[in-house]
Coordinates of C-alpha atoms in Angstrom, one line a residue:
Chain A
M1 CA 0.0 0.0 0.0
T2 CA 2.6 2.5 1.1
T3 CA 4.9 1.5 -1.7
T4 CA 2.3 1.9 -4.4
T5 CA 1.4 5.4 -3.1
T6 CA 5.0 6.5 -3.2
M7 CA 5.5 5.1 -6.6
T8 CA 2.5 6.8 -8.1
A9 CA 3.4 10.1 -6.4
V10 CA 6.7 10.0 -8.1
N11 CA 5.4 8.8 -11.5
P12 CA 1.9 10.1 -12.1
T13 CA 1.6 8.6 -15.6
A14 CA 2.0 5.1 -14.1
S15 CA -1.1 5.6 -11.9
R16 CA -2.9 7.1 -14.8
R17 CA -2.4 4.1 -16.9
R18 CA -3.7 1.8 -14.2
R19 CA -6.7 3.9 -13.5
G20 CA -7.6 4.7 -17.1
G21 CA -7.1 1.3 -18.5
G22 CA -8.2 -0.8 -15.6
Q23 CA -11.4 0.5 -14.3
D24 CA -12.3 -3.1 -13.4
A25 CA -9.1 -3.5 -11.6
V26 CA -9.8 -0.5 -9.4
G27 CA -13.2 -1.3 -8.1
R28 CA -16.4 -3.0 -8.3
G29 CA -18.2 0.3 -8.2
P30 CA -21.0 1.3 -10.6
R31 CA -20.2 1.3 -14.3
E32 CA -20.4 4.6 -15.9
G33 CA -23.7 5.0 -17.6
V34 CA -24.3 5.9 -21.2
I35 CA -25.9 9.2 -20.5
P36 CA -23.0 10.7 -18.5
R37 CA -20.6 9.4 -21.1
T38 CA -22.5 11.0 -23.9
A39 CA -22.9 14.2 -22.1
A40 CA -19.1 14.3 -21.4
F41 CA -18.4 13.6 -25.1
I42 CA -20.8 16.3 -26.3
V43 CA -19.3 18.9 -23.9
M44 CA -15.8 18.1 -25.1
G45 CA -16.8 18.0 -28.7
V46 CA -18.5 21.4 -28.7
F47 CA -15.5 23.0 -27.0
T48 CA -13.1 21.3 -29.5
L49 CA -15.0 23.3 -32.2
Y50 CA -14.7 26.4 -30.1
F51 CA -10.9 26.0 -29.7
L52 CA -10.0 24.8 -33.2
T53 CA -12.4 26.8 -35.5
P54 CA -10.5 30.1 -35.3
I55 CA -7.2 28.3 -36.1
W56 CA -8.8 26.4 -38.9
W57 CA -10.2 29.7 -40.3
L58 CA -6.7 31.2 -40.1
L59 CA -5.3 28.3 -41.9
I60 CA -7.9 28.5 -44.7
A61 CA -7.6 32.3 -44.9
S62 CA -3.9 32.1 -45.5
T63 CA -4.4 29.9 -48.5
K64 CA -6.5 32.5 -50.3
D65 CA -5.8 35.6 -52.3
R66 CA -7.4 38.9 -51.4
G67 CA -10.4 38.5 -53.6
D68 CA -11.2 35.0 -52.5
L69 CA -10.9 35.9 -48.8
F70 CA -14.2 37.7 -49.0
S71 CA -16.0 36.0 -51.8
T72 CA -15.6 32.3 -51.0
N73 CA -16.6 30.0 -48.1
P74 CA -14.4 31.2 -45.2
L75 CA -14.2 27.7 -43.7
W76 CA -13.1 25.9 -46.8
F77 CA -10.4 26.1 -49.4
A78 CA -10.7 28.0 -52.6
D79 CA -7.8 28.5 -55.0
F80 CA -4.8 27.3 -53.1
R81 CA -2.5 30.3 -52.9
F82 CA -0.7 29.4 -49.7
F83 CA 2.8 29.3 -51.2
E84 CA 2.3 32.4 -53.3
N85 CA 1.2 34.2 -50.1
V86 CA 4.1 33.0 -48.1
G87 CA 6.5 34.0 -50.9
A88 CA 5.0 37.5 -51.1
L89 CA 5.2 37.8 -47.3
V90 CA 8.8 36.8 -47.2
A91 CA 9.7 39.1 -50.1
Y92 CA 7.9 42.1 -48.7
R93 CA 10.2 44.9 -47.7
D94 CA 13.4 42.9 -48.0
G95 CA 12.2 40.0 -45.8
V96 CA 11.5 42.0 -42.8
Y97 CA 9.1 39.3 -41.6
L98 CA 11.8 36.7 -41.5
R99 CA 13.9 39.1 -39.6
W100 CA 11.1 39.4 -37.0
L101 CA 10.8 35.7 -36.7
L102 CA 14.5 35.3 -36.2
N103 CA 14.4 38.1 -33.5
S104 CA 11.6 36.3 -31.7
L105 CA 13.6 33.1 -31.7
L106 CA 16.6 34.9 -30.3
Y107 CA 14.7 36.8 -27.6
A108 CA 12.6 33.8 -26.6
G109 CA 14.9 30.9 -27.3
V110 CA 18.2 32.2 -26.0
G111 CA 16.5 34.3 -23.3
A112 CA 14.7 31.3 -22.0
V113 CA 17.8 29.1 -22.0
V114 CA 19.7 31.6 -20.0
A115 CA 16.8 32.3 -17.6
T116 CA 16.3 28.6 -17.0
L117 CA 20.0 28.1 -16.2
L118 CA 20.1 31.0 -13.8
A119 CA 16.8 30.1 -12.1
S120 CA 17.6 26.5 -11.7
M121 CA 21.0 27.1 -10.1
C122 CA 19.4 29.5 -7.6
G123 CA 16.4 27.2 -6.9
Y124 CA 18.7 24.3 -6.4
A125 CA 20.9 26.2 -3.9
L126 CA 17.7 27.2 -2.0
A127 CA 16.6 23.6 -1.9
K128 CA 19.9 21.8 -1.2
Y129 CA 22.0 24.1 1.0
R130 CA 21.3 25.8 4.3
F131 CA 22.6 29.4 4.6
P132 CA 21.6 32.5 6.4
G133 CA 19.2 34.6 4.5
R134 CA 17.9 31.7 2.6
E135 CA 14.2 32.2 3.4
T136 CA 14.5 35.9 3.1
L137 CA 15.9 35.5 -0.4
F138 CA 13.2 33.0 -1.3
N139 CA 10.4 35.3 -0.1
V140 CA 11.8 38.2 -2.0
V141 CA 11.9 36.1 -5.2
L142 CA 8.3 34.9 -4.5
G143 CA 7.3 38.5 -4.2
G144 CA 8.9 39.0 -7.6
V145 CA 6.5 36.4 -9.0
L146 CA 3.6 38.7 -8.1
V147 CA 5.1 41.8 -9.7
P148 CA 3.3 42.3 -13.0
A149 CA 5.8 42.3 -15.9
T150 CA 4.1 45.3 -17.3
A151 CA 4.7 47.3 -14.1
L152 CA 8.5 46.7 -14.8
A153 CA 8.4 47.8 -18.4
L154 CA 8.2 51.5 -17.8
P155 CA 10.9 51.9 -15.1
L156 CA 13.1 49.6 -17.2
F157 CA 12.6 51.9 -20.1
L158 CA 13.6 54.9 -18.0
L159 CA 16.7 53.2 -16.7
F160 CA 17.7 51.9 -20.1
S161 CA 17.4 55.3 -21.7
Q162 CA 19.9 56.6 -19.2
V163 CA 22.5 54.1 -20.3
Q164 CA 21.5 54.5 -24.0
L165 CA 20.2 50.9 -24.2
T166 CA 16.7 51.6 -25.4
N167 CA 15.9 50.6 -29.0
T168 CA 18.6 47.9 -28.9
F169 CA 18.5 44.1 -28.8
W170 CA 19.5 44.1 -25.2
A171 CA 16.5 46.2 -24.1
V172 CA 14.2 43.3 -24.7
F173 CA 16.7 40.5 -24.1
L174 CA 18.2 41.4 -20.8
P175 CA 15.0 41.7 -18.7
S176 CA 13.8 38.4 -20.2
I177 CA 16.6 36.3 -18.5
V178 CA 15.0 36.8 -15.1
S179 CA 12.5 34.2 -14.0
P180 CA 11.4 34.3 -10.4
F181 CA 8.8 31.7 -11.0
G182 CA 11.5 29.5 -12.4
V183 CA 13.4 29.8 -9.1
Y184 CA 10.3 28.8 -7.2
L185 CA 9.6 25.8 -9.5
S186 CA 13.3 24.7 -9.4
R187 CA 13.4 24.8 -5.6
V188 CA 10.2 22.8 -5.2
F189 CA 11.3 20.3 -7.8
A190 CA 14.9 20.0 -6.5
E191 CA 13.6 19.2 -3.1
A192 CA 11.4 16.5 -4.5
S193 CA 13.7 14.9 -7.0
V194 CA 17.4 15.3 -6.0
P195 CA 18.1 13.0 -3.0
D196 CA 20.7 14.3 -0.4
E197 CA 22.2 10.8 -0.4
L198 CA 23.2 11.1 -4.0
L199 CA 24.9 14.5 -3.3
E200 CA 26.8 12.9 -0.4
A201 CA 27.9 10.0 -2.6
S202 CA 29.0 12.4 -5.3
R203 CA 31.0 14.4 -2.7
L204 CA 32.6 11.2 -1.4
D205 CA 33.7 10.5 -4.9
G206 CA 35.5 13.8 -4.9
A207 CA 33.3 15.8 -7.3
G208 CA 32.9 19.5 -6.6
E209 CA 29.5 21.0 -5.9
V210 CA 29.3 22.8 -9.2
R211 CA 30.3 19.8 -11.1
T212 CA 27.8 17.6 -9.2
F213 CA 25.1 20.1 -10.2
F214 CA 25.9 20.0 -13.9
T215 CA 26.5 16.3 -14.2
V216 CA 24.0 14.7 -11.7
S217 CA 21.4 17.1 -10.3
I218 CA 20.6 18.9 -13.6
R219 CA 19.5 15.5 -15.1
L220 CA 17.2 14.7 -12.2
M221 CA 15.7 18.2 -12.5
F222 CA 15.2 17.9 -16.2
P223 CA 11.4 17.9 -16.3
A224 CA 11.3 21.0 -14.1
L225 CA 13.9 22.6 -16.3
V226 CA 11.8 22.0 -19.4
T227 CA 8.8 23.5 -17.6
V228 CA 10.7 26.6 -16.6
F229 CA 12.1 26.9 -20.1
L230 CA 8.6 26.7 -21.7
F231 CA 7.0 29.1 -19.3
Q232 CA 9.8 31.6 -19.9
F233 CA 9.8 31.0 -23.7
V234 CA 6.1 31.6 -23.9
S235 CA 6.2 34.7 -21.7
I236 CA 9.0 36.3 -23.7
W237 CA 7.4 35.3 -27.0
N238 CA 4.1 36.8 -25.9
N239 CA 5.6 39.9 -24.2
F240 CA 4.1 42.9 -25.7
F241 CA 4.6 45.9 -23.4
L242 CA 8.4 45.6 -23.4
P243 CA 8.9 45.8 -27.2
L244 CA 6.1 48.3 -27.4
I245 CA 7.8 50.7 -25.0
M246 CA 11.5 49.9 -25.9
L247 CA 11.7 49.5 -29.6
R248 CA 11.4 52.0 -32.4
S249 CA 13.5 50.4 -35.2
E250 CA 11.5 47.9 -37.2
E251 CA 14.5 45.5 -37.7
L252 CA 14.5 44.8 -33.9
F253 CA 10.8 43.9 -33.6
P254 CA 9.8 40.4 -32.4
V255 CA 7.3 38.9 -34.7
T256 CA 4.2 39.5 -32.6
Y257 CA 4.9 43.2 -32.3
G258 CA 5.7 43.4 -36.1
L259 CA 2.4 41.9 -36.9
Y260 CA 0.6 44.2 -34.5
A261 CA 2.2 47.2 -36.2
W262 CA 1.1 45.9 -39.6
N263 CA -2.4 45.2 -38.3
S264 CA -2.8 48.7 -37.0
T265 CA -2.1 50.2 -40.4
I266 CA -4.4 47.8 -42.3
N267 CA -6.9 50.5 -43.0
Q268 CA -4.3 52.6 -44.9
F269 CA -2.7 49.6 -46.5
P270 CA -5.3 46.9 -47.2
E271 CA -2.7 44.7 -49.0
L272 CA -1.2 44.0 -45.6
R273 CA -4.2 42.0 -44.6
T274 CA -3.0 38.8 -46.3
F275 CA 0.4 39.3 -44.8
V276 CA -1.0 39.7 -41.3
L277 CA -3.0 36.5 -41.7
V278 CA -0.2 34.3 -43.2
G279 CA 2.3 35.9 -40.9
S280 CA 0.1 35.1 -37.9
L281 CA -0.3 31.5 -38.9
L282 CA 3.5 31.0 -39.5
S283 CA 4.3 32.7 -36.2
I284 CA 2.3 30.1 -34.2
V285 CA 4.2 27.2 -35.7
P286 CA 7.4 27.5 -33.7
L287 CA 5.5 27.5 -30.4
I288 CA 3.4 24.5 -31.4
I289 CA 6.5 22.6 -32.5
T290 CA 8.3 23.5 -29.2
F291 CA 5.3 22.2 -27.2
L292 CA 5.0 19.0 -29.1
L293 CA 8.7 18.2 -28.9
L294 CA 8.8 18.9 -25.1
Q295 CA 5.4 17.8 -23.9
R296 CA 6.6 14.4 -22.8
Y297 CA 8.9 16.1 -20.2
W298 CA 7.1 19.2 -19.2
R299 CA 3.7 17.8 -18.2
T300 CA 5.5 16.0 -15.3
G301 CA 6.8 19.3 -14.1
L302 CA 3.7 21.4 -14.6
G303 CA 1.9 20.1 -11.6
T304 CA 4.9 20.5 -9.3
G305 CA 4.3 24.1 -8.6
A306 CA 0.7 23.5 -7.8
L307 CA 1.2 20.6 -5.5
K308 CA 3.1 22.4 -2.8
Chain B
M1 CA 22.9 42.0 0.1
T2 CA 21.1 39.3 2.1
T3 CA 22.1 36.6 -0.3
S4 CA 25.8 36.5 0.4
P5 CA 26.6 33.9 3.1
P6 CA 29.4 34.5 5.6
I7 CA 32.6 33.2 4.1
A8 CA 34.1 31.6 7.2
G9 CA 31.7 29.9 9.6
V10 CA 32.3 29.7 13.3
A11 CA 34.4 26.7 14.0
G12 CA 32.5 23.8 15.5
A13 CA 30.5 20.9 14.6
A14 CA 28.8 21.2 11.2
A15 CA 25.1 21.2 11.7
A16 CA 23.2 18.3 10.3
P17 CA 20.7 19.6 7.6
D18 CA 17.7 19.2 9.8
A19 CA 19.2 19.9 13.2
P20 CA 17.4 22.6 15.2
V21 CA 19.1 25.9 14.7
Q22 CA 21.1 26.9 17.8
K23 CA 20.7 30.4 19.0
R24 CA 24.2 31.2 20.3
K25 CA 26.4 29.2 17.9
R26 CA 25.8 29.8 14.3
P27 CA 25.9 26.6 12.4
R28 CA 28.8 26.5 9.9
V29 CA 27.7 27.1 6.4
Q30 CA 28.9 24.2 4.3
N31 CA 30.2 24.9 0.8
P32 CA 29.9 28.7 0.9
W33 CA 31.6 29.2 -2.4
A34 CA 29.2 26.8 -4.2
I35 CA 26.3 28.7 -2.8
V36 CA 27.7 32.0 -4.0
A37 CA 28.3 30.5 -7.4
F38 CA 24.8 29.1 -7.6
V39 CA 22.9 32.1 -6.2
S40 CA 24.8 35.2 -7.3
P41 CA 24.1 35.1 -11.1
F42 CA 20.3 35.0 -10.5
A43 CA 20.6 37.5 -7.6
L44 CA 22.5 39.9 -9.9
V45 CA 20.0 39.9 -12.7
F46 CA 17.1 39.9 -10.3
T47 CA 18.5 43.0 -8.6
L48 CA 19.3 44.7 -11.9
F49 CA 16.0 44.0 -13.7
Y50 CA 13.5 43.7 -10.9
V51 CA 14.6 45.3 -7.6
I52 CA 16.3 48.5 -9.1
P53 CA 13.5 49.2 -11.6
I54 CA 10.9 48.9 -8.9
G55 CA 12.9 51.2 -6.7
Y56 CA 13.4 53.6 -9.6
A57 CA 9.7 53.6 -10.4
V58 CA 8.9 54.6 -6.8
W59 CA 11.5 57.3 -6.9
Q60 CA 10.4 58.6 -10.2
S61 CA 6.8 58.7 -9.0
L62 CA 7.8 61.1 -6.3
L63 CA 9.2 63.7 -8.7
V64 CA 7.4 66.6 -10.4
V65 CA 8.5 68.7 -13.4
E66 CA 9.0 72.3 -12.6
R67 CA 9.5 75.1 -15.2
E68 CA 10.8 78.6 -14.7
G69 CA 8.0 80.5 -16.4
T70 CA 6.0 79.1 -19.3
F71 CA 9.0 78.4 -21.6
G72 CA 11.7 78.0 -19.0
E73 CA 13.9 74.9 -18.7
A74 CA 12.1 71.9 -17.2
R75 CA 13.7 70.3 -14.3
E76 CA 12.6 67.5 -12.0
V77 CA 12.2 68.2 -8.4
F78 CA 11.0 66.2 -5.4
G79 CA 7.3 66.6 -5.2
G80 CA 6.3 64.2 -2.5
F81 CA 3.0 62.5 -3.2
A82 CA 1.9 65.1 -5.7
Q83 CA 1.8 62.5 -8.5
Y84 CA -0.3 60.1 -6.4
A85 CA -2.8 62.9 -5.7
L86 CA -3.1 63.2 -9.5
V87 CA -3.5 59.5 -9.8
F88 CA -6.4 59.6 -7.4
Q89 CA -8.0 62.5 -9.3
N90 CA -7.6 60.8 -12.7
A91 CA -11.0 59.7 -13.7
E92 CA -9.8 57.9 -16.8
F93 CA -7.5 55.7 -14.8
W94 CA -10.1 54.7 -12.3
S95 CA -12.7 53.9 -15.0
S96 CA -10.0 51.7 -16.6
V97 CA -9.5 50.0 -13.2
G98 CA -13.2 49.6 -12.9
R99 CA -13.4 48.1 -16.3
V100 CA -10.7 45.4 -15.7
F101 CA -12.3 44.7 -12.3
L102 CA -15.6 44.0 -14.0
F103 CA -13.8 42.0 -16.6
G104 CA -12.0 40.0 -13.9
I105 CA -15.0 39.1 -11.7
V106 CA -16.7 37.6 -14.8
Q107 CA -13.9 36.2 -16.9
V108 CA -11.8 34.6 -14.2
P109 CA -14.5 32.4 -12.7
V110 CA -15.9 31.5 -16.1
M111 CA -12.4 30.5 -17.3
L112 CA -11.4 28.6 -14.2
G113 CA -14.8 26.9 -14.0
L114 CA -14.4 25.7 -17.6
A115 CA -10.8 24.6 -16.9
L116 CA -11.8 22.7 -13.9
L117 CA -14.7 21.0 -15.7
F118 CA -12.4 19.9 -18.6
A119 CA -9.7 18.7 -16.2
L120 CA -12.3 16.6 -14.3
L121 CA -13.7 15.2 -17.4
L122 CA -10.2 14.3 -18.7
D123 CA -9.5 12.7 -15.4
S124 CA -12.7 10.7 -15.2
P125 CA -13.3 7.3 -16.9
L126 CA -16.2 8.9 -18.8
L127 CA -14.1 10.1 -21.7
R128 CA -12.3 8.5 -24.6
G129 CA -9.7 10.2 -26.8
K130 CA -8.2 12.1 -23.9
K131 CA -4.9 12.8 -25.7
F132 CA -6.7 14.5 -28.6
F133 CA -8.9 16.7 -26.4
R134 CA -6.0 17.6 -24.2
L135 CA -4.0 18.8 -27.2
A136 CA -6.9 20.5 -28.9
F137 CA -7.8 22.5 -25.9
F138 CA -4.2 23.5 -25.2
V139 CA -3.3 24.6 -28.8
P140 CA -4.7 28.1 -28.3
Y141 CA -2.1 28.7 -25.5
A142 CA 0.5 28.6 -28.3
V143 CA -1.2 31.6 -29.8
P144 CA 0.2 34.9 -28.5
G145 CA -2.3 37.4 -27.2
V146 CA -1.7 39.8 -30.1
I147 CA -2.2 37.1 -32.7
A148 CA -5.3 35.8 -30.9
A149 CA -6.7 39.3 -30.8
I150 CA -6.0 39.8 -34.6
M151 CA -7.6 36.5 -35.4
W152 CA -10.7 37.1 -33.3
G153 CA -10.8 40.7 -34.5
F154 CA -11.3 39.3 -38.0
L155 CA -13.9 36.8 -36.8
Y156 CA -15.9 39.5 -35.1
S157 CA -15.7 42.1 -37.9
P158 CA -19.1 42.3 -39.6
N159 CA -17.7 42.3 -43.2
L160 CA -14.8 39.9 -42.7
S161 CA -16.3 37.3 -40.4
P162 CA -17.0 33.7 -41.5
F163 CA -20.0 33.9 -39.3
E164 CA -21.7 36.7 -41.1
A165 CA -25.1 35.4 -40.0
V166 CA -24.2 36.1 -36.4
T167 CA -22.0 39.2 -36.8
S168 CA -24.6 41.0 -39.0
Q169 CA -27.1 40.6 -36.1
V170 CA -24.8 41.2 -33.1
D171 CA -22.0 43.9 -33.1
F172 CA -19.3 42.2 -31.1
L173 CA -17.1 45.3 -31.5
S174 CA -19.6 47.8 -30.1
S175 CA -18.9 49.7 -26.9
D176 CA -21.4 47.5 -25.0
L177 CA -19.9 44.2 -26.1
V178 CA -16.3 44.7 -26.9
L179 CA -15.2 44.1 -23.3
W180 CA -16.8 40.7 -23.4
S181 CA -15.4 40.0 -26.9
I182 CA -12.0 40.6 -25.4
A183 CA -12.9 38.4 -22.4
N184 CA -13.7 35.7 -24.9
V185 CA -10.3 36.0 -26.5
V186 CA -8.5 35.8 -23.2
T187 CA -10.6 32.8 -22.2
W188 CA -9.9 31.1 -25.5
V189 CA -6.2 31.4 -25.0
F190 CA -5.9 30.5 -21.3
V191 CA -8.5 27.8 -20.6
G192 CA -6.3 25.0 -21.9
Y193 CA -3.3 26.2 -19.9
N194 CA -5.3 26.3 -16.6
M195 CA -6.9 23.0 -17.5
L196 CA -3.4 21.4 -17.8
I197 CA -2.2 22.8 -14.4
I198 CA -5.3 21.4 -12.7
Y199 CA -5.2 18.1 -14.7
S200 CA -1.6 17.4 -13.9
T201 CA -2.4 17.9 -10.2
L202 CA -5.3 15.4 -10.5
L203 CA -3.0 12.9 -12.1
A204 CA -0.7 13.0 -9.1
I205 CA -3.5 11.9 -6.8
P206 CA -3.0 8.1 -6.2
G207 CA -5.8 6.1 -7.6
D208 CA -6.4 4.0 -4.5
I209 CA -7.9 7.1 -2.7
Y210 CA -11.1 6.6 -4.8
E211 CA -11.5 3.0 -3.9
A212 CA -13.5 3.4 -0.8
A213 CA -15.8 5.9 -2.4
R214 CA -16.4 3.6 -5.3
L215 CA -17.2 0.7 -2.9
D216 CA -19.7 3.0 -1.2
G217 CA -21.3 3.5 -4.6
A218 CA -20.3 7.1 -5.3
G219 CA -20.5 8.2 -8.9
Q220 CA -18.0 10.2 -10.8
A221 CA -19.7 13.5 -10.0
R222 CA -19.7 12.8 -6.3
I223 CA -16.1 11.7 -6.4
A224 CA -15.1 14.8 -8.2
W225 CA -17.0 17.1 -5.8
S226 CA -16.1 15.5 -2.5
I227 CA -12.6 14.1 -3.1
K228 CA -10.9 15.6 -6.2
I229 CA -11.8 19.2 -5.8
P230 CA -10.7 19.5 -2.2
L231 CA -7.5 17.8 -3.0
I232 CA -6.6 20.1 -5.9
R233 CA -7.4 23.3 -4.1
P234 CA -3.7 24.4 -4.2
A235 CA -3.8 24.2 -8.0
L236 CA -7.0 26.2 -8.1
V237 CA -5.5 28.8 -5.9
L238 CA -2.4 29.0 -8.1
T239 CA -4.4 29.4 -11.3
G240 CA -6.6 32.0 -9.5
V241 CA -3.6 34.1 -8.5
L242 CA -2.1 33.9 -11.9
S243 CA -5.4 34.9 -13.5
I244 CA -5.8 37.9 -11.2
I245 CA -2.3 39.1 -12.2
G246 CA -3.1 38.5 -15.8
T247 CA -6.3 40.5 -15.7
L248 CA -4.7 43.5 -14.2
Q249 CA -2.0 43.4 -16.9
L250 CA -4.5 43.3 -19.8
L251 CA -2.8 45.1 -22.6
A252 CA -2.0 43.2 -25.8
E253 CA -5.5 42.1 -26.6
P254 CA -7.3 45.5 -26.1
Q255 CA -4.5 47.4 -27.7
T256 CA -4.8 45.2 -30.8
F257 CA -8.5 45.6 -30.8
R258 CA -8.1 49.3 -31.3
S259 CA -7.6 48.7 -35.0
F260 CA -10.9 46.8 -35.2
S261 CA -13.1 48.8 -32.8
S262 CA -13.3 52.5 -32.1
A263 CA -14.9 51.6 -28.8
V264 CA -11.5 50.7 -27.3
T265 CA -9.9 54.0 -26.2
S266 CA -6.3 54.6 -25.6
T267 CA -7.0 54.4 -21.8
Y268 CA -9.2 51.4 -21.9
T269 CA -7.2 49.4 -19.4
P270 CA -4.8 50.5 -16.7
N271 CA -1.7 49.4 -18.7
M272 CA -2.9 51.2 -21.7
T273 CA -3.3 54.3 -19.5
I274 CA 0.2 53.9 -18.3
Y275 CA 1.5 53.6 -21.9
A276 CA -0.5 56.5 -23.1
T277 CA 0.7 58.7 -20.2
S278 CA 4.3 57.7 -20.7
S279 CA 4.2 58.7 -24.3
I280 CA 2.8 62.1 -23.7
P281 CA 5.4 62.1 -22.0
N282 CA 4.6 62.4 -18.4
V283 CA 6.9 59.7 -17.0
S284 CA 6.4 60.7 -13.3
L285 CA 2.7 60.3 -13.5
A286 CA 3.1 57.1 -15.5
A287 CA 5.5 55.8 -12.9
A288 CA 2.9 56.6 -10.2
F289 CA 0.3 54.7 -12.1
S290 CA 2.7 51.7 -12.4
V291 CA 3.3 51.7 -8.6
V292 CA -0.4 51.9 -7.8
L293 CA -1.1 49.1 -10.3
A294 CA 1.7 46.9 -8.9
L295 CA 0.4 47.5 -5.3
A296 CA -3.1 46.7 -6.4
T297 CA -1.9 43.4 -7.9
F298 CA -0.1 42.5 -4.8
V299 CA -3.0 43.3 -2.5
L300 CA -5.5 41.4 -4.6
S301 CA -3.3 38.4 -5.0
F302 CA -2.5 38.3 -1.3
T303 CA -6.1 38.8 -0.3
F304 CA -7.1 35.9 -2.6
L305 CA -4.3 33.7 -1.1
R306 CA -5.4 34.5 2.4
I307 CA -9.0 33.8 1.9
T308 CA -8.4 30.5 0.1
R309 CA -5.7 29.5 2.6
R310 CA -8.0 30.0 5.5
K311 CA -10.6 27.7 3.9
A312 CA -7.9 25.1 3.2
A313 CA -6.2 25.5 6.6
T314 CA -7.4 22.1 7.7
S315 CA -6.0 20.1 4.8

């Protein structure tokens, strides 16, 4: 009994499989009736439409030229012009769209990697070492979680303008490498998944603390690190206020801000409409790919923060 | 800084990790250099890009611009709480606060209620095809706020929408409805995310807990209500706090909606007011707005935590 509980707590998917597949194994309770099952299916079906229809519409809209966009069935294909549209988008204004996409990948990709590394080291130290001021530090960082990112944007702008850093790559990149929530998650997860005995063993083998972290602990914390990375990646990718307030030069824009800028001039330049639609579709793809590639790891870590 | 540990500890027995802290003799800190190496990089960036900006915002909010004569040189002088007095007199700011408050008390419960319902259904044996639903509901989270707003903006627009039958009857972009149209966009993006947080907490509950309830003949609804929901309260609190913070930060969606609807003004939400004020430019007043907004977020989040903690105190 106790052993199974511990096991399932460590590996939720194992318990899932037992419960999901083996309803008979779990209990002789009442079988689920047809009516609740149908009702559940209808609810989920209706909401599947709600969640996927807008994306389906976007996909369809990006395959059409300007005329067809308004004259043909909005939820089904007409003349398939997707590749022409992408070609035109990429060629527009010397490929400024690709530049934006690359900027976003740099801001969010590199920024999230650095943020994850810094946050995990700090969270690990908070979990595995005792030192004076540890709880104070942790509480200050927790307070940081509650500070709205947008409340930071304006003072950051004022400070950066004093050191002539506004309207540079660094203005958006540097603030993105701080993840207080990442420290919190890393601490919780390091406490749960890095056993002290292992650290002792590593010390007896003569490995230094830093080396132990990078060779042993970091592997045990991997699901949490993926979660921290994803949270940070998404929040940088979606960050709007910071680029809005920091950036003036088009060539520094992240893709979301670039598309926003195009969208707000659509009334003057109607030809931008197709570009906004195709560009929006393409800009979602990197995030979806990241999610799909990493979902195996990150779902384990996601509940960690909530459990404590 | 509080983070740097004393380099050399007091000589004596190294304290075991869980030994009670002795008052007189400080336990020797083991591996001080490792701690410095692990903590200081984060502490540095946190100080530079969190602590100092907050302090600077507070300082900036205490300044006023003074001019010698009408065309004289402007200089900033200490003005005490003058900016805060202006904040409290600023009707536009408070109506924007009222707007997001109204938004929050409707949108957050609806969104979290749906997320909870979906998570419970995913966790129940009632449903097949769980992987598909989980993914389908989560996909919108991959859509940034700006893009989601652009997409829904098109869907709402009377002449562009694929649902012309509906949009020709109901003007989703009118001043009466646009707030709820934005609420729909936010809900659409974040339901799946909240659902996954709640769902992964449900997965961590060991299956044997339900056994007794099943033997007593409890159905899925009863198990969900009496066992699951109480056990996942921490996850609900977490999603609640994150949603409150998100509501007060509302910016990208309404800002994008400005190109679809004239009903969205430049001071529609507190963050938009801050941006509009800072680009006038009146940075001191904008800083005061930021400080008030950050404080409001803190107070609301903490109040929510306190209320829910008190209820959950027994668990």
